[in-house]
C-alpha cells in the first residue's frame, strides 16, 4: 500500500515538474505569465491535504451505556448479587452525583437516534468497546469516590474497556433483535459509519480482590473457552513460563490493577489481532485504539499489516495521551503501522483559546497546526477534539463551545465531538464528577433548541457538503487576536474547489477584507447564502457576526498563479 505521505509526494513531484518547464526553472509570477500553456498545466495540478478516504468523515463519540436506553430488557438491573452493577452513584457536594455502574444505554439507543446524529452533520459514530465485561462490581483496589481517579474499587465495566472476552459482545449492549452486525448494517443504511474502540495493552482488573470474582483477570476465546486467568495474583506472583493460564500476561504491572497483556507472546498477538479482524467482519469501518503508547510499535506494525492486507484503506487512530507532537507522531509513521492519532496538542491549545475566547488569541493555534515541517505522516489525518470521556469536559460558555466548533469543523483534521458537548452537558466535570453521566433521550429531544447544537449543526453540515473542508490543503492568511482567515484548497480528479474561512470569536461583529491569494470568479457563502463576484485583483469584503463563521466557496480550477505557487511550496514542505 502506498503511504499517504508518498501519495502526496507524488502529487507534489508532478506539480513541481509542470511548474519548472521553462529553461530557467523559474517560478515567479512574471515568468509564469510568459509560459502560456505551462500556466494552464500548472493550474490544473493536484492540490490536496490528504487522499485518505476517511478524512471525509466527522465523528460523534458515544459512551454507549451512557447515551440512550433503547432496550430495557438488556439492563440486567439485578446483576452482580453481593457486588451489584446497576447505577452505583458516587455522592458529591451539593447533591452532585457521578455513576460507576450500568445506566442502560445500548446499541439500540444509538440506532434510534441515528437521524439526530446525521442531521447534526456527523457521518460516523465512535462507540466505546462492545466487548464482554465482567458481571460484577470490582471488589479489589481502593474504593473510588466522587471526583477520584486511578482507583477501580466499586466500579463496573460499563465503559467496555475491561474485556473478559474480546470476541463476545456485552449483553448490556446488544438486543434479541439487534446483533452488532445488524447494528452496523442499519447504521450504514442511515449514512453512518461505525468506529469500534479496541484495546491491546490490558484486560480487566485482575488482582487485590477480596475474593476472586468471575470474569476479572480472565480471558475467553471466540468459542468461550478460558485461555488466560490472572487468578487474583499480583503480577510479580504470576508464573507465565510454567502456568499456561499466566502466559498472556506480563509479570509486572502497568495501569492501576488491570492485567498487563504480554504483546511479546505470539499467541496473545494472534488472539487480539484476530479479534480485531472479527469485528471488521461485523461491520467496523474504522478503529480507535485505546492507550496505544502502552504497546510497542512492533505490535501495531504487525496488526496494521494484517488488517490492511485484507482492508487496504482501513482507517485507525490511536489515543496517546501526550501533549508533545513529536512523541505521538511516531505512531503515524509507516514503519510503525501508519496509524493516525488523536490530536492532543491541538486539544490543549483549543482549551486555552476557547474556554476564555475573549481573553485569548487565535495566534496560539498556529504552532499546533503543523502545516509544514511537521512530525506526522500526514497532519490532515489527525482526529481533532477538545474533550472526551477521559478528561474534564471543556469548561466554556455557550459562545466558547460555538467558537470551538466553528474552528473544529473548518481546520485541517477529522473532527470528533463527545456526546453531550453539543448542549454543553456537564461542562467542566471530570470522569468521576459527572463527565460520563447519562445523557438520555429527553435531553436529545430538546437539544435542537440549544444554541450550541444549532450552531454546530450549521457548520458541521457545511463541512459535510464541502470537499475542500474535508481534504483540502490549509493555507493560513491571518490568525490574530479574535480573527482567523485561512483557505482550504482541493484540486484533484474529483473536485476543484477553494474555501475561504472567516472566524470571529469576539462578542462584536468584525469586518474582513481579504485580498491575498484572492481568485476572480463567483464566491458563495455557505451559511448565509450571500454571493460575491470578485474581479481579478479584487478583494472579498464581509462582516462576520459575533462568535461567527463564514465559509466562502469558489468552484473551479485555481487561477491565481501566486496562490498556486504558494500551495505548491507548502505541499513540498508538508
XYZ file of C-alpha atoms in Angstrom:
574
model
C 0.000 0.000 0.000
C 1.299 3.448 -0.962
C 1.523 5.605 2.153
C -0.347 8.877 2.465
C 2.875 10.861 2.515
C 4.113 9.040 -0.594
C 0.853 9.768 -2.406
C 1.121 13.455 -1.553
C 4.801 13.492 -2.564
C 3.896 12.030 -5.963
C 1.364 14.811 -6.441
C 3.969 17.390 -5.437
C 6.518 15.954 -7.869
C 4.021 16.161 -10.717
C 3.103 19.709 -9.794
C 6.674 20.902 -9.481
C 7.686 19.253 -12.752
C 4.919 21.134 -14.516
C 5.905 24.409 -12.849
C 9.547 24.178 -13.892
C 9.334 23.581 -17.626
C 10.973 26.809 -18.762
C 14.717 26.828 -19.301
C 15.468 28.704 -16.097
C 13.134 26.644 -13.881
C 11.685 29.968 -12.720
C 8.533 30.169 -10.613
C 7.951 33.917 -10.223
C 4.581 35.334 -11.247
C 6.108 37.283 -14.122
C 7.856 34.251 -15.564
C 4.825 32.011 -15.169
C 2.730 34.506 -17.105
C 5.093 34.047 -20.061
C 4.789 30.295 -20.058
C 1.471 30.211 -21.896
C 0.323 26.607 -21.947
C 2.507 25.880 -18.926
C 0.283 28.128 -16.804
C -2.760 26.090 -17.744
C -0.856 22.886 -16.992
C 0.333 24.180 -13.623
C -3.080 25.389 -12.545
C -4.663 22.009 -13.143
C -2.322 20.021 -10.931
C -3.316 18.174 -7.782
C -3.609 20.201 -4.587
C -4.724 18.116 -1.634
C -4.133 17.819 2.081
C -4.864 14.107 2.225
C -6.053 11.302 -0.028
C -7.333 9.231 2.902
C -10.986 8.342 2.230
C -11.952 8.507 5.921
C -10.888 12.173 6.059
C -14.319 12.963 4.636
C -15.953 11.900 7.913
C -16.957 13.755 11.073
C -17.218 11.611 14.214
C -19.723 11.673 17.065
C -18.277 9.859 20.105
C -20.609 7.882 22.351
C -20.025 6.122 25.672
C -22.700 3.613 24.723
C -24.007 2.776 28.207
C -24.426 6.488 28.971
C -26.159 7.566 25.743
C -29.734 6.268 25.450
C -31.510 3.224 26.880
C -33.177 1.827 23.770
C -33.946 -1.617 25.204
C -34.765 -2.021 28.896
C -34.728 -5.819 28.617
C -30.901 -5.784 28.495
C -30.378 -3.635 31.598
C -29.922 -6.585 33.993
C -30.609 -4.377 36.999
C -30.264 -7.298 39.449
C -26.930 -8.466 38.100
C -23.947 -8.940 40.419
C -25.518 -10.277 43.621
C -23.422 -9.015 46.531
C -21.490 -6.881 44.024
C -24.326 -5.108 42.151
C -23.708 -3.367 38.846
C -26.734 -1.091 38.352
C -26.275 2.694 38.634
C -23.935 2.864 41.702
C -23.921 6.615 42.392
C -20.941 8.462 43.830
C -22.185 11.251 46.096
C -20.602 14.672 45.708
C -21.131 18.097 47.277
C -24.403 19.998 46.842
C -26.250 16.905 45.660
C -23.917 16.267 42.722
C -23.540 12.687 41.526
C -21.437 10.564 39.233
C -22.064 6.925 38.425
C -19.824 3.868 38.130
C -22.485 1.261 37.315
C -24.520 0.494 34.233
C -27.123 3.079 33.251
C -28.891 1.271 30.406
C -27.515 2.753 27.191
C -27.170 0.282 24.325
C -26.727 -0.119 20.582
C -30.457 0.217 20.023
C -30.362 3.595 21.752
C -27.734 4.812 19.272
C -29.602 3.392 16.305
C -32.860 5.000 17.365
C -31.085 8.366 17.307
C -29.210 7.924 14.037
C -31.251 10.685 12.439
C -30.361 13.073 15.280
C -26.661 12.375 14.688
C -26.782 12.653 10.893
C -28.877 15.827 10.970
C -26.147 17.466 13.046
C -23.728 16.748 10.199
C -21.887 13.719 11.544
C -21.128 10.749 9.304
C -19.604 8.281 11.772
C -20.175 7.139 15.352
C -17.293 6.050 17.552
C -18.626 3.932 20.396
C -16.799 2.570 23.421
C -15.820 -1.133 23.185
C -18.555 -3.688 22.590
C -16.516 -6.450 24.293
C -17.989 -8.576 27.079
C -17.039 -7.286 30.533
C -17.370 -8.929 33.990
C -20.835 -9.098 35.548
C -19.876 -7.764 38.997
C -18.628 -4.537 40.537
C -14.906 -4.896 41.208
C -14.187 -5.704 44.863
C -10.458 -5.010 44.863
C -8.250 -1.914 44.847
C -9.139 1.254 46.736
C -12.763 2.381 46.620
C -13.480 5.033 44.028
C -15.073 8.215 45.378
C -16.684 11.258 43.809
C -14.043 13.219 41.910
C -11.424 10.498 42.462
C -9.079 8.966 39.905
C -6.841 5.940 39.323
C -8.854 3.715 41.653
C -11.078 0.864 40.468
C -12.760 -0.383 43.655
C -16.539 -0.491 43.360
C -16.595 0.242 39.611
C -18.071 -1.840 36.801
C -17.085 -2.342 33.187
C -19.994 -0.255 31.857
C -17.483 1.545 29.601
C -16.356 -1.654 27.865
C -12.603 -1.322 28.471
C -12.409 -4.270 30.925
C -12.764 -7.078 28.406
C -13.030 -10.683 29.557
C -13.762 -11.843 26.007
C -12.503 -9.805 23.069
C -14.783 -11.697 20.668
C -18.065 -11.614 22.583
C -20.386 -8.576 22.714
C -21.522 -7.447 26.141
C -25.069 -8.475 26.964
C -25.928 -4.943 28.086
C -25.364 -3.568 24.574
C -26.988 -5.992 22.144
C -30.656 -6.990 21.945
C -32.505 -10.123 20.928
C -33.380 -8.435 17.648
C -30.170 -6.413 17.202
C -26.742 -8.020 16.925
C -23.586 -5.976 16.447
C -23.556 -6.855 12.749
C -27.187 -5.833 12.339
C -26.452 -2.577 14.147
C -23.563 -1.611 11.850
C -25.551 -2.526 8.741
C -28.549 -0.453 9.813
C -26.341 2.481 10.809
C -24.690 2.377 7.403
C -28.126 2.457 5.760
C -28.711 5.742 7.582
C -25.413 7.218 6.420
C -23.304 6.493 9.490
C -20.064 4.554 9.619
C -19.086 2.699 12.810
C -15.805 3.330 14.620
C -15.010 0.484 17.027
C -12.889 1.104 20.111
C -10.223 -1.577 20.583
C -7.724 -2.351 23.352
C -4.411 -4.220 23.342
C -2.478 -3.389 26.490
C -4.894 -4.568 29.182
C -7.845 -6.690 30.166
C -9.928 -6.304 33.305
C -8.746 -5.505 36.862
C -7.100 -8.741 37.920
C -5.732 -8.721 41.458
C -6.336 -7.434 45.019
C -9.890 -8.860 45.087
C -11.216 -9.843 48.496
C -12.427 -12.973 46.734
C -11.860 -13.923 43.123
C -14.885 -12.803 41.121
C -15.781 -14.494 37.805
C -14.587 -12.625 34.718
C -11.967 -10.475 36.406
C -8.467 -11.351 35.273
C -9.880 -13.923 32.866
C -9.815 -14.124 29.073
C -12.029 -16.339 26.942
C -11.652 -17.171 23.262
C -14.219 -16.963 20.465
C -15.603 -20.369 21.497
C -15.994 -19.308 25.122
C -13.037 -21.349 26.363
C -10.819 -19.985 29.156
C -7.388 -19.151 27.724
C -5.926 -16.949 30.478
C -6.510 -16.336 34.181
C -4.658 -13.951 36.490
C -6.092 -15.960 39.403
C -6.219 -12.835 41.575
C -2.433 -12.894 41.871
C -0.212 -9.846 41.917
C 1.749 -9.532 38.640
C 5.050 -10.436 40.283
C 3.490 -13.669 41.574
C 2.499 -14.876 38.122
C 4.443 -17.754 36.572
C 3.968 -17.352 32.799
C 6.729 -19.857 31.975
C 5.157 -22.741 33.867
C 1.456 -21.904 34.109
C -0.273 -21.749 30.677
C -3.061 -19.588 32.107
C -0.486 -16.925 33.002
C 1.181 -16.873 29.581
C -0.886 -13.970 28.209
C 0.257 -11.611 30.982
C 3.413 -9.716 31.824
C 4.565 -10.374 35.379
C 4.814 -6.666 36.174
C 2.050 -4.038 36.477
C 1.137 -1.236 34.116
C -2.119 0.654 34.766
C -3.863 0.526 38.154
C -4.846 -3.104 38.858
C -5.503 -4.005 35.215
C -3.977 -7.152 33.766
C -0.909 -6.261 31.690
C -1.193 -8.214 28.437
C 2.047 -9.656 27.050
C 2.317 -8.342 23.495
C 5.552 -10.340 23.018
C 3.623 -13.622 23.190
C 2.708 -14.678 19.622
C -0.413 -16.467 20.858
C -1.626 -13.310 22.600
C -0.915 -11.247 19.486
C -2.957 -13.664 17.394
C -5.766 -13.625 19.963
C -6.002 -9.834 19.818
C -5.387 -9.241 16.112
C -7.820 -11.978 15.120
C -10.413 -10.324 17.361
C -9.905 -7.026 15.527
C -10.388 -8.804 12.201
C -13.522 -10.405 13.606
C -15.057 -7.023 14.451
C -14.265 -5.785 10.960
C -16.300 -8.748 9.711
C -19.108 -7.496 11.952
C -19.108 -4.105 10.282
C -16.390 -1.950 11.841
C -15.450 0.830 9.384
C -12.539 2.181 11.463
C -10.768 1.637 14.783
C -9.990 3.958 17.646
C -7.132 2.354 19.611
C -7.140 2.806 23.373
C -3.822 3.507 25.182
C -1.764 2.913 22.023
C 1.503 4.090 23.563
C 1.416 1.307 26.188
C 2.107 -1.296 23.482
C 5.327 -1.313 21.365
C 5.326 -0.145 17.763
C 6.200 -3.643 16.568
C 2.790 -4.925 17.653
C 0.954 -2.144 15.852
C 3.008 -2.640 12.695
C 2.081 -6.344 12.673
C -1.536 -5.555 13.422
C -1.694 -2.832 10.773
C -0.134 -5.057 8.119
C -2.594 -7.850 8.806
C -5.634 -5.585 8.886
C -4.714 -3.687 5.731
C -3.750 -6.796 3.840
C -7.474 -7.550 3.792
C -8.764 -3.961 4.107
C -6.285 -1.614 2.359
C -7.988 1.688 3.225
C -8.991 0.780 6.761
C -8.598 3.842 8.988
C -7.217 3.678 12.519
C -6.401 6.347 15.078
C -4.873 5.888 18.500
C -5.045 7.528 21.903
C -1.578 8.520 23.026
C -2.299 10.842 25.936
C 0.681 13.109 25.384
C 0.837 16.804 24.520
C 4.173 16.558 22.711
C 3.635 16.279 18.945
C 6.979 14.598 18.295
C 6.020 11.778 20.659
C 2.552 10.987 19.375
C 3.629 11.418 15.748
C 5.747 8.250 15.970
C 2.596 6.138 15.710
C 1.719 7.716 12.365
C 4.919 6.697 10.588
C 4.902 3.895 8.022
C 7.486 1.890 9.942
C 5.212 1.909 12.999
C 1.994 0.959 11.237
C 0.820 4.281 9.783
C -1.847 4.746 12.456
C -3.242 8.225 12.963
C -3.696 9.679 16.444
C -5.972 11.936 18.431
C -4.503 15.428 18.275
C -3.752 16.099 21.941
C -1.512 19.127 21.262
C -4.372 20.856 19.457
C -6.798 19.794 22.186
C -4.703 21.597 24.776
C -4.470 24.693 22.585
C -8.223 24.659 21.940
C -8.934 24.781 25.665
C -6.581 27.728 26.095
C -8.315 29.611 23.279
C -11.983 28.677 23.621
C -12.551 28.317 27.355
C -11.962 32.088 27.531
C -12.344 33.286 23.926
C -12.424 36.995 24.779
C -9.113 36.751 26.627
C -7.261 34.567 24.111
C -5.500 34.909 20.764
C -6.004 32.808 17.628
C -2.232 33.079 17.167
C -1.887 30.383 19.833
C -3.271 27.865 17.319
C -0.550 28.376 14.686
C 2.095 26.109 16.142
C -0.166 23.103 16.754
C -1.444 23.058 13.168
C 1.936 21.737 11.886
C 1.050 22.599 8.298
C 4.722 22.478 7.259
C 7.752 20.592 8.542
C 5.551 18.611 10.893
C 6.479 15.312 12.541
C 3.327 13.465 11.430
C 2.971 11.138 8.451
C 0.048 13.336 7.426
C -1.265 16.047 9.716
C -4.557 16.195 7.810
C -5.433 12.676 9.006
C -5.291 13.545 12.712
C -8.533 13.295 14.652
C -9.188 16.638 16.322
C -11.162 17.236 19.526
C -11.389 19.469 22.587
C -12.528 16.990 25.256
C -13.602 13.387 25.792
C -14.532 10.830 28.449
C -11.010 10.565 29.920
C -10.536 14.227 30.826
C -12.582 17.084 32.166
C -15.166 18.341 29.719
C -14.425 21.750 28.263
C -15.397 24.423 30.773
C -16.685 27.062 28.388
C -19.679 29.309 27.893
C -22.116 28.601 25.075
C -20.127 31.061 22.950
C -16.934 29.185 23.759
C -18.430 25.925 22.510
C -19.769 27.619 19.384
C -16.365 29.102 18.584
C -14.672 25.765 19.237
C -16.984 24.009 16.785
C -16.516 26.711 14.167
C -12.783 26.065 14.369
C -13.014 22.277 14.638
C -15.136 21.822 11.507
C -13.127 24.133 9.250
C -9.446 23.481 10.057
C -7.379 20.502 8.953
C -8.108 17.130 10.552
C -11.087 14.865 11.210
C -13.396 16.408 13.854
C -14.574 14.393 16.860
C -17.252 15.640 19.264
C -18.084 13.870 22.531
C -21.774 13.148 23.121
C -23.486 15.924 25.038
C -20.971 18.608 24.151
C -23.471 19.846 21.563
C -25.550 21.092 24.523
C -22.710 21.878 26.952
C -23.637 18.821 29.034
C -21.750 18.524 32.362
C -19.249 21.152 31.219
C -16.108 21.354 33.319
C -16.620 17.967 35.030
C -14.042 15.173 35.229
C -14.621 11.422 34.839
C -15.893 10.704 38.352
C -17.534 14.086 38.805
C -20.148 13.807 36.054
C -18.210 13.685 32.774
C -19.766 10.304 31.900
C -23.226 10.849 33.344
C -26.224 9.517 31.423
C -27.311 11.767 28.559
C -30.722 10.247 27.800
C -33.493 10.632 25.266
C -35.107 13.610 26.960
C -32.004 15.770 26.571
C -31.557 14.671 22.975
C -35.173 15.501 22.157
C -34.697 19.027 23.462
C -31.204 19.535 22.021
C -32.337 21.256 18.828
C -33.422 24.266 20.879
C -29.899 24.686 22.246
C -27.795 27.425 20.576
C -24.634 25.298 20.748
C -26.343 22.432 18.929
C -27.845 24.772 16.346
C -24.507 26.388 15.518
C -22.695 23.044 15.478
C -25.267 21.631 13.045
C -24.807 24.619 10.760
C -21.033 24.396 10.451
C -20.831 20.590 10.542
C -23.259 20.329 7.642
C -21.218 22.882 5.705
C -18.160 20.666 6.153
C -20.231 17.625 5.165
C -21.119 19.317 1.852
C -17.740 20.938 1.165
C -14.928 18.624 -0.003
C -12.326 21.380 0.426
C -13.013 21.462 4.181
C -12.603 17.691 4.377
C -9.413 17.063 2.427
C -8.168 20.419 1.188
C -4.764 21.917 1.867
C -4.923 24.642 4.541
C -3.225 27.937 3.787
C -3.307 30.484 6.600
C -3.751 34.175 5.845
C -4.236 35.535 9.366
C -4.508 34.071 12.854
C -4.505 37.028 15.195
C -6.441 38.073 18.284
C -10.143 37.303 17.659
C -9.888 36.779 13.888
C -8.817 33.813 11.788
C -8.611 33.753 7.995
C -7.473 30.747 6.005
C -8.066 28.911 2.757
C -8.804 25.234 2.275
C -7.949 24.235 -1.302
C -8.735 20.961 -3.034
C -7.938 20.283 -6.664
C -7.946 16.687 -7.867
C -9.802 14.464 -10.324
C -12.981 14.624 -8.250
C -13.092 18.240 -7.080
C -11.814 21.704 -7.918
C -12.771 23.890 -5.006
C -11.430 26.715 -2.850
C -12.973 27.562 0.525
C -12.180 30.773 2.372
C -12.891 30.557 6.122
C -13.516 33.670 8.220
C -13.739 33.199 12.005
C -14.655 35.823 14.601
C -14.539 34.770 18.266
C -15.196 38.230 19.685
C -18.526 39.386 21.113
C -18.856 42.053 18.417
C -19.191 41.855 14.603
C -15.863 42.007 12.766
C -15.047 43.319 9.295
C -12.846 41.323 6.934
C -11.042 42.465 3.781
C -9.275 39.571 2.071
C -7.161 40.311 -0.988
C -4.205 37.957 -0.535
C -4.411 34.966 -2.908
C -7.929 36.038 -3.919
C -9.175 34.476 -7.149
C -11.575 36.086 -9.555
C -14.970 34.500 -10.014
C -18.152 33.716 -8.127
C -17.844 33.146 -4.357
C -20.793 31.725 -2.429
C -21.127 31.933 1.358
C -22.336 28.580 2.651
C -24.204 29.570 5.833
C -25.966 32.803 4.911
C -26.288 32.303 1.157
C -24.673 35.587 0.084
C -22.554 35.694 -3.061
C -19.842 37.981 -4.374
C -18.425 38.291 -7.869
C -14.734 39.035 -7.453
C -12.769 40.622 -10.296
C -9.088 39.976 -10.940
C -7.065 41.806 -8.314
C -10.127 42.372 -6.182
C -10.904 41.713 -2.519
C -13.621 39.863 -0.675
C -15.267 42.155 1.853
C -17.539 40.832 4.585
C -18.715 41.335 8.145
C -18.830 38.263 10.386
C -21.211 38.212 13.335
C -20.004 37.919 16.923
C -18.907 34.346 17.657
C -19.498 33.671 13.999
C -18.084 31.902 10.974
C -18.382 32.328 7.245
C -17.262 29.854 4.595
C -16.945 31.341 1.116
C -16.627 28.749 -1.662
C -15.429 29.135 -5.214
C -15.749 26.145 -7.519
C -13.330 25.680 -10.386
C -9.637 25.326 -11.069
C -7.109 27.593 -9.385
C -6.429 30.709 -11.486
C -4.252 32.801 -9.172
C -0.633 31.994 -10.030
C 0.696 33.359 -6.736
C -1.737 31.124 -4.857
C -0.715 28.092 -6.889
C 2.988 28.713 -6.344
C 2.418 29.160 -2.604
C 0.350 25.978 -2.380
C 2.979 24.049 -4.318
C 5.669 25.254 -1.956
C 3.586 24.371 1.106
C 2.873 20.871 -0.218
C 6.591 20.420 -0.758
C 7.206 21.226 2.912
C 4.194 19.354 4.332
